[in-house]
Amino acid sequence: MPGKSAIVTIDGFYARRLNNERRIFVYLPPGYEEGEQKRYPVLYMHAGQRAFAPARPGTESWNIHEAADRLIEAGNIEEIIIVAIAHVRPVTSNEYYHFKAPAAEADHIACSGLDYEHFLIHDLKPYIDRRFRTLTDPGNTGLIGSSAGGLSTYHTGFRNPDVFGKLIMLSPYFVKAWLDETGKPNLCEETLYRPYPGKRPLKLWLDIGDAEGLFLPRHVRQVVDELTAEGYRCGEDVGYLVKPEAAHQEKDWGERAHLPLLFMFGRRPERIAALELHGRDRVGLNERKLRINAIARYDNGLELSLLDAEYAVADPDVLEVERDGTIVPKKPGATTVTLKADGLHAAREYRVEAELSEFVQVAMIAEIPPEPSPPESIYGGMGMKLVRGANGRYAGSFLVPRGTGYRFRFTRGFRKFETAADGSALPNRAFRADNDLVLHYKVERWEETTAYSPERRSHADPAF
């Protein structure tokens, strides 16, 4: 019977080109101490201070060690080592930006992604390979990150397929999107990734939640489509998932981290165990870009969104469905769509309406606790700004893409979140913008300000 897993902490690990230090946390799988001759695949993880435990009280963690423990104990994946790399807070530069910072940050945030890439490949990996029993080839070396860490994984991995052969990107920050500040029905978008033509020897995982606000599934799907056009095979080279009701936060990434671990380090699934149809079930006759999110759940626990599938439509005069899930509306009415795969099927009714606007209006009204100097504004999901009115209430009105989902807590500044009345963590508020909405909220209490020293030490700092 193998022993328990362990986490080793390495303090003050120095990055030469970045000229800073950070903590490294290393997960060693059950049986590592007993198997003196055995070597293990390695997964390098960005934002490692949130990999195994919260970075500070009241924050969230992936708890990815718990997912790995469960999968290893069940025999669903091979034993792996996970190297979690604490992030250096982007005060003047961002380690996850290789070539381009969003325009809103470009005047004060430099891109240090190339130096971070050098740190991973020339400082950290050689040390890990010397100290631990690792399999060093690219097929046994992976990178995992979320949001901007997913963008870093993409650039680092595609630039260095001879080092990293497995790339896991959860909610990758491929495109920055924001609402038009003039209040017009328009979504502003800025592409942050570079495409890499040609097929490399890589195995890829890309996913996104469908309740991440303006982190839109179509941004990730666009990259997946570009990859398949270059010859990557869905389900083989690329795993893709749009996770229903998942938000842009550590808790949600941790809850599905077992899926890319299965895809990368698990046995190949033998069959589909269940099919599901997700996404909007109302489409306007004027819409031409709505896709069904067809999810296959496999016998080993893996979940994938199907990019090529067979659909049957009860009344094809109302709509058709292409193999990639695109709905082609033809006339107003309702009909049943059935997905078929591996002898299984899933059905759902879809309705075509004469017209549906691309954007809907969401009005927010919020009350906050009395205080001597109330803030001029507070923020809801995706930076939705609510301004204080004469009555002391805060209000804002926003035009957002129809069907987008939001899970959030109100904030009065960077990471200054609302809490429950007793000061405990508050569950996310949630809404989905399927129609025009007027939302009323009451903030009970704000998070207490605490001293927090981020994991940042630089040899350029005079105080070092």
mmCIF file of N, CA, C and O in Angstrom, residues 14-110:
data_model
loop_
_atom_site.group_PDB
_atom_site.id
_atom_site.type_symbol
_atom_site.label_atom_id
_atom_site.label_comp_id
_atom_site.label_asym_id
_atom_site.label_seq_id
_atom_site.Cartn_x
_atom_site.Cartn_y
_atom_site.Cartn_z
ATOM 1 N N TYR A 14 15.530 31.585 -6.997
ATOM 2 C CA TYR A 14 15.957 32.779 -7.734
ATOM 3 C C TYR A 14 15.790 32.603 -9.243
ATOM 4 O O TYR A 14 16.174 31.584 -9.810
ATOM 5 N N ALA A 15 15.210 33.617 -9.884
ATOM 6 C CA ALA A 15 15.080 33.676 -11.340
ATOM 7 C C ALA A 15 16.080 34.698 -11.856
ATOM 8 O O ALA A 15 15.981 35.884 -11.545
ATOM 9 N N ARG A 16 17.043 34.253 -12.650
ATOM 10 C CA ARG A 16 18.167 35.112 -13.017
ATOM 11 C C ARG A 16 17.745 36.328 -13.839
ATOM 12 O O ARG A 16 18.065 37.474 -13.499
ATOM 13 N N ARG A 17 17.068 36.100 -14.936
ATOM 14 C CA ARG A 17 16.723 37.236 -15.795
ATOM 15 C C ARG A 17 15.660 38.133 -15.166
ATOM 16 O O ARG A 17 15.666 39.351 -15.381
ATOM 17 N N LEU A 18 14.751 37.553 -14.423
ATOM 18 C CA LEU A 18 13.727 38.355 -13.757
ATOM 19 C C LEU A 18 14.291 39.071 -12.538
ATOM 20 O O LEU A 18 13.720 40.047 -12.055
ATOM 21 N N ASN A 19 15.394 38.536 -12.002
ATOM 22 C CA ASN A 19 16.053 39.116 -10.840
ATOM 23 C C ASN A 19 15.103 39.192 -9.639
ATOM 24 O O ASN A 19 14.997 40.208 -8.951
ATOM 25 N N ASN A 20 14.402 38.096 -9.409
ATOM 26 C CA ASN A 20 13.529 38.034 -8.243
ATOM 27 C C ASN A 20 13.488 36.610 -7.688
ATOM 28 O O ASN A 20 14.048 35.685 -8.271
ATOM 29 N N GLU A 21 12.855 36.475 -6.547
ATOM 30 C CA GLU A 21 12.731 35.185 -5.891
ATOM 31 C C GLU A 21 11.267 34.887 -5.613
ATOM 32 O O GLU A 21 10.440 35.792 -5.526
ATOM 33 N N ARG A 22 10.993 33.610 -5.414
ATOM 34 C CA ARG A 22 9.631 33.187 -5.088
ATOM 35 C C ARG A 22 9.666 31.806 -4.466
ATOM 36 O O ARG A 22 10.677 31.106 -4.509
ATOM 37 N N ARG A 23 8.519 31.401 -3.937
ATOM 38 C CA ARG A 23 8.376 30.049 -3.409
ATOM 39 C C ARG A 23 7.976 29.083 -4.526
ATOM 40 O O ARG A 23 7.243 29.443 -5.432
ATOM 41 N N ILE A 24 8.456 27.854 -4.382
ATOM 42 C CA ILE A 24 8.069 26.752 -5.244
ATOM 43 C C ILE A 24 7.485 25.667 -4.354
ATOM 44 O O ILE A 24 8.067 25.332 -3.315
ATOM 45 N N PHE A 25 6.353 25.133 -4.737
ATOM 46 C CA PHE A 25 5.712 24.057 -3.998
ATOM 47 C C PHE A 25 5.690 22.812 -4.890
ATOM 48 O O PHE A 25 5.224 22.880 -6.026
ATOM 49 N N VAL A 26 6.169 21.694 -4.372
ATOM 50 C CA VAL A 26 6.288 20.476 -5.177
ATOM 51 C C VAL A 26 5.431 19.368 -4.573
ATOM 52 O O VAL A 26 5.669 18.936 -3.435
ATOM 53 N N TYR A 27 4.443 18.934 -5.333
ATOM 54 C CA TYR A 27 3.593 17.806 -4.944
ATOM 55 C C TYR A 27 4.276 16.510 -5.372
ATOM 56 O O TYR A 27 4.594 16.330 -6.555
ATOM 57 N N LEU A 28 4.502 15.625 -4.411
ATOM 58 C CA LEU A 28 5.060 14.302 -4.678
ATOM 59 C C LEU A 28 3.960 13.273 -4.466
ATOM 60 O O LEU A 28 3.314 13.247 -3.408
ATOM 61 N N PRO A 29 3.699 12.419 -5.441
ATOM 62 C CA PRO A 29 2.542 11.517 -5.374
ATOM 63 C C PRO A 29 2.723 10.415 -4.334
ATOM 64 O O PRO A 29 3.846 10.159 -3.873
ATOM 65 N N PRO A 30 1.634 9.761 -3.950
ATOM 66 C CA PRO A 30 1.750 8.611 -3.042
ATOM 67 C C PRO A 30 2.714 7.579 -3.620
ATOM 68 O O PRO A 30 2.703 7.298 -4.806
ATOM 69 N N GLY A 31 3.565 7.065 -2.758
ATOM 70 C CA GLY A 31 4.514 6.050 -3.202
ATOM 71 C C GLY A 31 5.835 6.601 -3.666
ATOM 72 O O GLY A 31 6.751 5.823 -3.955
ATOM 73 N N TYR A 32 5.962 7.927 -3.735
ATOM 74 C CA TYR A 32 7.213 8.497 -4.235
ATOM 75 C C TYR A 32 8.397 8.070 -3.361
ATOM 76 O O TYR A 32 9.460 7.703 -3.882
ATOM 77 N N GLU A 33 8.241 8.132 -2.050
ATOM 78 C CA GLU A 33 9.350 7.813 -1.152
ATOM 79 C C GLU A 33 9.731 6.343 -1.226
ATOM 80 O O GLU A 33 10.900 5.981 -1.062
ATOM 81 N N GLU A 34 8.736 5.465 -1.481
ATOM 82 C CA GLU A 34 9.021 4.032 -1.532
ATOM 83 C C GLU A 34 9.639 3.605 -2.862
ATOM 84 O O GLU A 34 10.449 2.697 -2.921
ATOM 85 N N GLY A 35 9.238 4.286 -3.956
ATOM 86 C CA GLY A 35 9.707 3.870 -5.280
ATOM 87 C C GLY A 35 11.012 4.540 -5.651
ATOM 88 O O GLY A 35 11.040 5.474 -6.465
ATOM 89 N N GLU A 36 12.109 4.082 -5.090
ATOM 90 C CA GLU A 36 13.383 4.778 -5.232
ATOM 91 C C GLU A 36 13.910 4.801 -6.661
ATOM 92 O O GLU A 36 14.740 5.640 -7.005
ATOM 93 N N GLN A 37 13.482 3.868 -7.500
ATOM 94 C CA GLN A 37 13.979 3.828 -8.869
ATOM 95 C C GLN A 37 13.007 4.457 -9.871
ATOM 96 O O GLN A 37 13.381 4.752 -11.002
ATOM 97 N N LYS A 38 11.784 4.636 -9.452
ATOM 98 C CA LYS A 38 10.756 5.095 -10.384
ATOM 99 C C LYS A 38 10.902 6.587 -10.672
ATOM 100 O O LYS A 38 11.197 7.393 -9.795
ATOM 101 N N ARG A 39 10.632 6.950 -11.940
ATOM 102 C CA ARG A 39 10.629 8.350 -12.345
ATOM 103 C C ARG A 39 9.221 8.746 -12.787
ATOM 104 O O ARG A 39 8.442 7.910 -13.231
ATOM 105 N N TYR A 40 8.920 10.049 -12.702
ATOM 106 C CA TYR A 40 7.549 10.508 -12.831
ATOM 107 C C TYR A 40 7.413 11.657 -13.839
ATOM 108 O O TYR A 40 8.301 12.507 -13.943
ATOM 109 N N PRO A 41 6.262 11.721 -14.541
ATOM 110 C CA PRO A 41 5.946 12.918 -15.333
ATOM 111 C C PRO A 41 5.817 14.130 -14.417
ATOM 112 O O PRO A 41 5.511 13.997 -13.226
ATOM 113 N N VAL A 42 6.046 15.320 -14.988
ATOM 114 C CA VAL A 42 6.004 16.552 -14.195
ATOM 115 C C VAL A 42 5.053 17.549 -14.857
ATOM 116 O O VAL A 42 5.106 17.764 -16.070
ATOM 117 N N LEU A 43 4.204 18.157 -14.032
ATOM 118 C CA LEU A 43 3.312 19.219 -14.487
ATOM 119 C C LEU A 43 3.690 20.500 -13.757
ATOM 120 O O LEU A 43 3.608 20.574 -12.527
ATOM 121 N N TYR A 44 4.110 21.509 -14.509
ATOM 122 C CA TYR A 44 4.468 22.811 -13.935
ATOM 123 C C TYR A 44 3.229 23.704 -13.941
ATOM 124 O O TYR A 44 2.556 23.835 -14.964
ATOM 125 N N MET A 45 2.960 24.338 -12.811
ATOM 126 C CA MET A 45 1.707 25.079 -12.634
ATOM 127 C C MET A 45 1.977 26.528 -12.260
ATOM 128 O O MET A 45 2.714 26.815 -11.312
ATOM 129 N N HIS A 46 1.383 27.457 -13.002
ATOM 130 C CA HIS A 46 1.485 28.878 -12.694
ATOM 131 C C HIS A 46 0.626 29.240 -11.481
ATOM 132 O O HIS A 46 -0.258 28.491 -11.081
ATOM 133 N N ALA A 47 0.863 30.423 -10.922
ATOM 134 C CA ALA A 47 0.106 30.930 -9.763
ATOM 135 C C ALA A 47 0.061 29.881 -8.662
ATOM 136 O O ALA A 47 -0.983 29.593 -8.084
ATOM 137 N N GLY A 48 1.231 29.320 -8.357
ATOM 138 C CA GLY A 48 1.310 28.175 -7.463
ATOM 139 C C GLY A 48 0.942 28.442 -6.031
ATOM 140 O O GLY A 48 0.697 27.505 -5.273
ATOM 141 N N GLN A 49 0.897 29.710 -5.603
ATOM 142 C CA GLN A 49 0.496 29.986 -4.230
ATOM 143 C C GLN A 49 -0.971 29.658 -3.993
ATOM 144 O O GLN A 49 -1.420 29.609 -2.849
ATOM 145 N N ARG A 50 -1.713 29.404 -5.069
ATOM 146 C CA ARG A 50 -3.117 29.012 -4.920
ATOM 147 C C ARG A 50 -3.366 27.576 -5.388
ATOM 148 O O ARG A 50 -4.505 27.175 -5.556
ATOM 149 N N ALA A 51 -2.310 26.816 -5.588
ATOM 150 C CA ALA A 51 -2.460 25.453 -6.097
ATOM 151 C C ALA A 51 -2.974 24.479 -5.045
ATOM 152 O O ALA A 51 -3.889 23.689 -5.300
ATOM 153 N N PHE A 52 -2.381 24.548 -3.842
ATOM 154 C CA PHE A 52 -2.667 23.549 -2.819
ATOM 155 C C PHE A 52 -3.368 24.119 -1.590
ATOM 156 O O PHE A 52 -3.880 23.376 -0.766
ATOM 157 N N ALA A 53 -3.364 25.431 -1.453
ATOM 158 C CA ALA A 53 -3.994 26.085 -0.307
ATOM 159 C C ALA A 53 -4.252 27.536 -0.684
ATOM 160 O O ALA A 53 -3.632 28.050 -1.620
ATOM 161 N N PRO A 54 -5.147 28.221 0.010
ATOM 162 C CA PRO A 54 -5.370 29.643 -0.290
ATOM 163 C C PRO A 54 -4.100 30.453 -0.081
ATOM 164 O O PRO A 54 -3.291 30.165 0.813
ATOM 165 N N ALA A 55 -3.907 31.468 -0.911
ATOM 166 C CA ALA A 55 -2.730 32.326 -0.780
ATOM 167 C C ALA A 55 -2.760 33.112 0.528
ATOM 168 O O ALA A 55 -1.727 33.424 1.099
ATOM 169 N N ARG A 56 -3.944 33.398 1.013
ATOM 170 C CA ARG A 56 -4.121 34.087 2.291
ATOM 171 C C ARG A 56 -5.529 33.806 2.775
ATOM 172 O O ARG A 56 -6.394 33.365 2.005
ATOM 173 N N PRO A 57 -5.823 34.015 4.057
ATOM 174 C CA PRO A 57 -7.158 33.719 4.586
ATOM 175 C C PRO A 57 -8.259 34.415 3.792
ATOM 176 O O PRO A 57 -8.122 35.574 3.406
ATOM 177 N N GLY A 58 -9.329 33.679 3.535
ATOM 178 C CA GLY A 58 -10.471 34.238 2.830
ATOM 179 C C GLY A 58 -10.399 34.130 1.322
ATOM 180 O O GLY A 58 -11.346 34.494 0.632
ATOM 181 N N THR A 59 -9.266 33.650 0.772
ATOM 182 C CA THR A 59 -9.155 33.481 -0.672
ATOM 183 C C THR A 59 -9.351 32.016 -1.040
ATOM 184 O O THR A 59 -9.490 31.150 -0.170
ATOM 185 N N GLU A 60 -9.334 31.738 -2.329
ATOM 186 C CA GLU A 60 -9.672 30.398 -2.807
ATOM 187 C C GLU A 60 -8.426 29.640 -3.245
ATOM 188 O O GLU A 60 -7.366 30.227 -3.475
ATOM 189 N N SER A 61 -8.574 28.325 -3.357
ATOM 190 C CA SER A 61 -7.487 27.471 -3.808
ATOM 191 C C SER A 61 -8.025 26.452 -4.799
ATOM 192 O O SER A 61 -9.199 26.081 -4.755
ATOM 193 N N TRP A 62 -7.149 25.984 -5.688
ATOM 194 C CA TRP A 62 -7.514 24.898 -6.589
ATOM 195 C C TRP A 62 -7.619 23.567 -5.842
ATOM 196 O O TRP A 62 -8.366 22.694 -6.251
ATOM 197 N N ASN A 63 -6.805 23.385 -4.791
ATOM 198 C CA ASN A 63 -6.695 22.078 -4.127
ATOM 199 C C ASN A 63 -6.417 20.969 -5.146
ATOM 200 O O ASN A 63 -6.995 19.892 -5.089
ATOM 201 N N ILE A 64 -5.507 21.253 -6.066
ATOM 202 C CA ILE A 64 -5.256 20.309 -7.145
ATOM 203 C C ILE A 64 -4.599 19.022 -6.636
ATOM 204 O O ILE A 64 -4.729 17.959 -7.258
ATOM 205 N N HIS A 65 -3.946 19.093 -5.486
ATOM 206 C CA HIS A 65 -3.365 17.872 -4.904
ATOM 207 C C HIS A 65 -4.451 16.875 -4.524
ATOM 208 O O HIS A 65 -4.248 15.662 -4.627
ATOM 209 N N GLU A 66 -5.609 17.382 -4.095
ATOM 210 C CA GLU A 66 -6.702 16.487 -3.728
ATOM 211 C C GLU A 66 -7.253 15.778 -4.959
ATOM 212 O O GLU A 66 -7.575 14.583 -4.917
ATOM 213 N N ALA A 67 -7.352 16.520 -6.082
ATOM 214 C CA ALA A 67 -7.802 15.895 -7.332
ATOM 215 C C ALA A 67 -6.799 14.832 -7.777
ATOM 216 O O ALA A 67 -7.182 13.724 -8.177
ATOM 217 N N ALA A 68 -5.511 15.153 -7.717
ATOM 218 C CA ALA A 68 -4.485 14.188 -8.112
ATOM 219 C C ALA A 68 -4.516 12.964 -7.210
ATOM 220 O O ALA A 68 -4.427 11.824 -7.696
ATOM 221 N N ASP A 69 -4.653 13.163 -5.898
ATOM 222 C CA ASP A 69 -4.728 12.033 -4.963
ATOM 223 C C ASP A 69 -5.877 11.095 -5.314
ATOM 224 O O ASP A 69 -5.713 9.870 -5.347
ATOM 225 N N ARG A 70 -7.053 11.675 -5.556
ATOM 226 C CA ARG A 70 -8.233 10.850 -5.862
ATOM 227 C C ARG A 70 -8.032 10.054 -7.150
ATOM 228 O O ARG A 70 -8.346 8.856 -7.211
ATOM 229 N N LEU A 71 -7.528 10.717 -8.188
ATOM 230 C CA LEU A 71 -7.363 10.049 -9.474
ATOM 231 C C LEU A 71 -6.292 8.964 -9.400
ATOM 232 O O LEU A 71 -6.442 7.888 -9.995
ATOM 233 N N ILE A 72 -5.215 9.230 -8.681
ATOM 234 C CA ILE A 72 -4.150 8.237 -8.544
ATOM 235 C C ILE A 72 -4.632 7.044 -7.731
ATOM 236 O O ILE A 72 -4.397 5.888 -8.086
ATOM 237 N N GLU A 73 -5.319 7.309 -6.629
ATOM 238 C CA GLU A 73 -5.813 6.226 -5.777
ATOM 239 C C GLU A 73 -6.788 5.326 -6.529
ATOM 240 O O GLU A 73 -6.792 4.104 -6.359
ATOM 241 N N ALA A 74 -7.613 5.933 -7.406
ATOM 242 C CA ALA A 74 -8.581 5.150 -8.178
ATOM 243 C C ALA A 74 -7.940 4.458 -9.378
ATOM 244 O O ALA A 74 -8.611 3.677 -10.064
ATOM 245 N N GLY A 75 -6.673 4.751 -9.637
ATOM 246 C CA GLY A 75 -6.007 4.152 -10.785
ATOM 247 C C GLY A 75 -6.405 4.785 -12.103
ATOM 248 O O GLY A 75 -6.188 4.187 -13.164
ATOM 249 N N ASN A 76 -6.953 6.005 -12.059
ATOM 250 C CA ASN A 76 -7.428 6.667 -13.279
ATOM 251 C C ASN A 76 -6.343 7.473 -13.989
ATOM 252 O O ASN A 76 -6.487 7.778 -15.173
ATOM 253 N N ILE A 77 -5.281 7.861 -13.267
ATOM 254 C CA ILE A 77 -4.142 8.512 -13.910
ATOM 255 C C ILE A 77 -2.865 7.909 -13.333
ATOM 256 O O ILE A 77 -2.874 7.309 -12.243
ATOM 257 N N GLU A 78 -1.771 8.087 -14.058
ATOM 258 C CA GLU A 78 -0.470 7.672 -13.536
ATOM 259 C C GLU A 78 -0.028 8.653 -12.459
ATOM 260 O O GLU A 78 -0.512 9.789 -12.379
ATOM 261 N N GLU A 79 0.913 8.232 -11.628
ATOM 262 C CA GLU A 79 1.448 9.135 -10.614
ATOM 263 C C GLU A 79 2.228 10.252 -11.295
ATOM 264 O O GLU A 79 2.988 10.012 -12.233
ATOM 265 N N ILE A 80 2.022 11.467 -10.824
ATOM 266 C CA ILE A 80 2.710 12.623 -11.407
ATOM 267 C C ILE A 80 3.259 13.504 -10.289
ATOM 268 O O ILE A 80 2.785 13.464 -9.142
ATOM 269 N N ILE A 81 4.255 14.298 -10.644
ATOM 270 C CA ILE A 81 4.766 15.363 -9.781
ATOM 271 C C ILE A 81 4.170 16.679 -10.285
ATOM 272 O O ILE A 81 4.085 16.909 -11.488
ATOM 273 N N ILE A 82 3.727 17.529 -9.363
ATOM 274 C CA ILE A 82 3.209 18.848 -9.730
ATOM 275 C C ILE A 82 4.095 19.908 -9.091
ATOM 276 O O ILE A 82 4.277 19.919 -7.871
ATOM 277 N N VAL A 83 4.659 20.774 -9.919
ATOM 278 C CA VAL A 83 5.532 21.855 -9.440
ATOM 279 C C VAL A 83 4.756 23.166 -9.558
ATOM 280 O O VAL A 83 4.502 23.659 -10.656
ATOM 281 N N ALA A 84 4.359 23.721 -8.419
ATOM 282 C CA ALA A 84 3.541 24.933 -8.394
ATOM 283 C C ALA A 84 4.431 26.141 -8.131
ATOM 284 O O ALA A 84 5.149 26.185 -7.126
ATOM 285 N N ILE A 85 4.381 27.113 -9.019
ATOM 286 C CA ILE A 85 5.301 28.252 -9.026
ATOM 287 C C ILE A 85 4.567 29.498 -8.551
ATOM 288 O O ILE A 85 3.648 29.981 -9.226
ATOM 289 N N ALA A 86 4.933 30.023 -7.402
ATOM 290 C CA ALA A 86 4.274 31.225 -6.891
ATOM 291 C C ALA A 86 4.457 32.383 -7.870
ATOM 292 O O ALA A 86 5.530 32.577 -8.434
ATOM 293 N N HIS A 87 3.401 33.132 -8.046
ATOM 294 C CA HIS A 87 3.392 34.250 -8.985
ATOM 295 C C HIS A 87 3.938 35.502 -8.325
ATOM 296 O O HIS A 87 3.710 35.752 -7.139
ATOM 297 N N VAL A 88 4.664 36.286 -9.087
ATOM 298 C CA VAL A 88 5.102 37.598 -8.624
ATOM 299 C C VAL A 88 4.085 38.629 -9.103
ATOM 300 O O VAL A 88 3.828 38.742 -10.304
ATOM 301 N N ARG A 89 3.507 39.335 -8.170
ATOM 302 C CA ARG A 89 2.437 40.275 -8.498
ATOM 303 C C ARG A 89 2.912 41.314 -9.523
ATOM 304 O O ARG A 89 3.993 41.882 -9.381
ATOM 305 N N PRO A 90 2.118 41.560 -10.558
ATOM 306 C CA PRO A 90 2.545 42.472 -11.634
ATOM 307 C C PRO A 90 2.450 43.944 -11.247
ATOM 308 O O PRO A 90 1.485 44.618 -11.561
ATOM 309 N N VAL A 91 3.474 44.443 -10.547
ATOM 310 C CA VAL A 91 3.495 45.847 -10.140
ATOM 311 C C VAL A 91 3.930 46.730 -11.307
ATOM 312 O O VAL A 91 3.270 47.713 -11.659
ATOM 313 N N THR A 92 5.061 46.385 -11.914
ATOM 314 C CA THR A 92 5.548 47.143 -13.075
ATOM 315 C C THR A 92 5.669 46.279 -14.322
ATOM 316 O O THR A 92 5.841 46.802 -15.419
ATOM 317 N N SER A 93 5.623 44.961 -14.161
ATOM 318 C CA SER A 93 5.683 44.057 -15.308
ATOM 319 C C SER A 93 4.870 42.806 -14.999
ATOM 320 O O SER A 93 4.647 42.462 -13.832
ATOM 321 N N ASN A 94 4.431 42.135 -16.049
ATOM 322 C CA ASN A 94 3.616 40.930 -15.888
ATOM 323 C C ASN A 94 4.338 39.757 -16.530
ATOM 324 O O ASN A 94 4.620 39.756 -17.728
ATOM 325 N N GLU A 95 4.628 38.757 -15.724
ATOM 326 C CA GLU A 95 5.357 37.586 -16.196
ATOM 327 C C GLU A 95 4.550 36.738 -17.171
ATOM 328 O O GLU A 95 5.124 35.927 -17.896
ATOM 329 N N TYR A 96 3.248 36.918 -17.190
ATOM 330 C CA TYR A 96 2.410 36.084 -18.050
ATOM 331 C C TYR A 96 2.175 36.697 -19.431
ATOM 332 O O TYR A 96 1.577 36.066 -20.293
ATOM 333 N N TYR A 97 2.600 37.932 -19.623
ATOM 334 C CA TYR A 97 2.475 38.571 -20.933
ATOM 335 C C TYR A 97 3.789 38.436 -21.688
ATOM 336 O O TYR A 97 4.815 38.985 -21.285
ATOM 337 N N HIS A 98 3.764 37.724 -22.810
ATOM 338 C CA HIS A 98 4.966 37.557 -23.609
ATOM 339 C C HIS A 98 5.261 38.779 -24.481
ATOM 340 O O HIS A 98 6.367 39.303 -24.478
ATOM 341 N N PHE A 99 4.269 39.161 -25.261
ATOM 342 C CA PHE A 99 4.498 40.147 -26.321
ATOM 343 C C PHE A 99 3.633 41.392 -26.207
ATOM 344 O O PHE A 99 3.990 42.441 -26.732
ATOM 345 N N LYS A 100 2.502 41.272 -25.532
ATOM 346 C CA LYS A 100 1.542 42.371 -25.563
ATOM 347 C C LYS A 100 0.746 42.411 -24.268
ATOM 348 O O LYS A 100 0.185 41.402 -23.842
ATOM 349 N N ALA A 101 0.717 43.578 -23.652
ATOM 350 C CA ALA A 101 -0.182 43.811 -22.528
ATOM 351 C C ALA A 101 -1.446 44.469 -23.070
ATOM 352 O O ALA A 101 -1.398 45.181 -24.076
ATOM 353 N N PRO A 102 -2.594 44.234 -22.446
ATOM 354 C CA PRO A 102 -3.798 44.947 -22.884
ATOM 355 C C PRO A 102 -3.555 46.447 -22.904
ATOM 356 O O PRO A 102 -2.800 46.972 -22.077
ATOM 357 N N ALA A 103 -4.147 47.131 -23.857
ATOM 358 C CA ALA A 103 -3.898 48.566 -24.038
ATOM 359 C C ALA A 103 -4.118 49.351 -22.747
ATOM 360 O O ALA A 103 -3.396 50.311 -22.467
ATOM 361 N N ALA A 104 -5.100 48.938 -21.945
ATOM 362 C CA ALA A 104 -5.391 49.655 -20.708
ATOM 363 C C ALA A 104 -4.262 49.531 -19.688
ATOM 364 O O ALA A 104 -4.173 50.310 -18.750
ATOM 365 N N GLU A 105 -3.375 48.533 -19.845
ATOM 366 C CA GLU A 105 -2.276 48.313 -18.912
ATOM 367 C C GLU A 105 -0.922 48.701 -19.501
ATOM 368 O O GLU A 105 0.071 48.804 -18.773
ATOM 369 N N ALA A 106 -0.870 48.888 -20.807
ATOM 370 C CA ALA A 106 0.408 48.991 -21.506
ATOM 371 C C ALA A 106 1.277 50.159 -21.042
ATOM 372 O O ALA A 106 2.503 50.101 -21.132
ATOM 373 N N ASP A 107 0.653 51.229 -20.525
ATOM 374 C CA ASP A 107 1.456 52.393 -20.133
ATOM 375 C C ASP A 107 2.158 52.196 -18.796
ATOM 376 O O ASP A 107 3.074 52.940 -18.458
ATOM 377 N N HIS A 108 1.760 51.165 -18.021
ATOM 378 C CA HIS A 108 2.406 50.973 -16.721
ATOM 379 C C HIS A 108 2.831 49.536 -16.451
ATOM 380 O O HIS A 108 3.456 49.258 -15.426
ATOM 381 N N ILE A 109 2.482 48.607 -17.340
ATOM 382 C CA ILE A 109 2.856 47.207 -17.161
ATOM 383 C C ILE A 109 3.680 46.742 -18.361
ATOM 384 O O ILE A 109 3.195 46.760 -19.496
ATOM 385 N N ALA A 110 4.923 46.346 -18.114
ATOM 386 C CA ALA A 110 5.777 45.798 -19.167
ATOM 387 C C ALA A 110 5.549 44.301 -19.293
ATOM 388 O O ALA A 110 5.021 43.656 -18.380
#
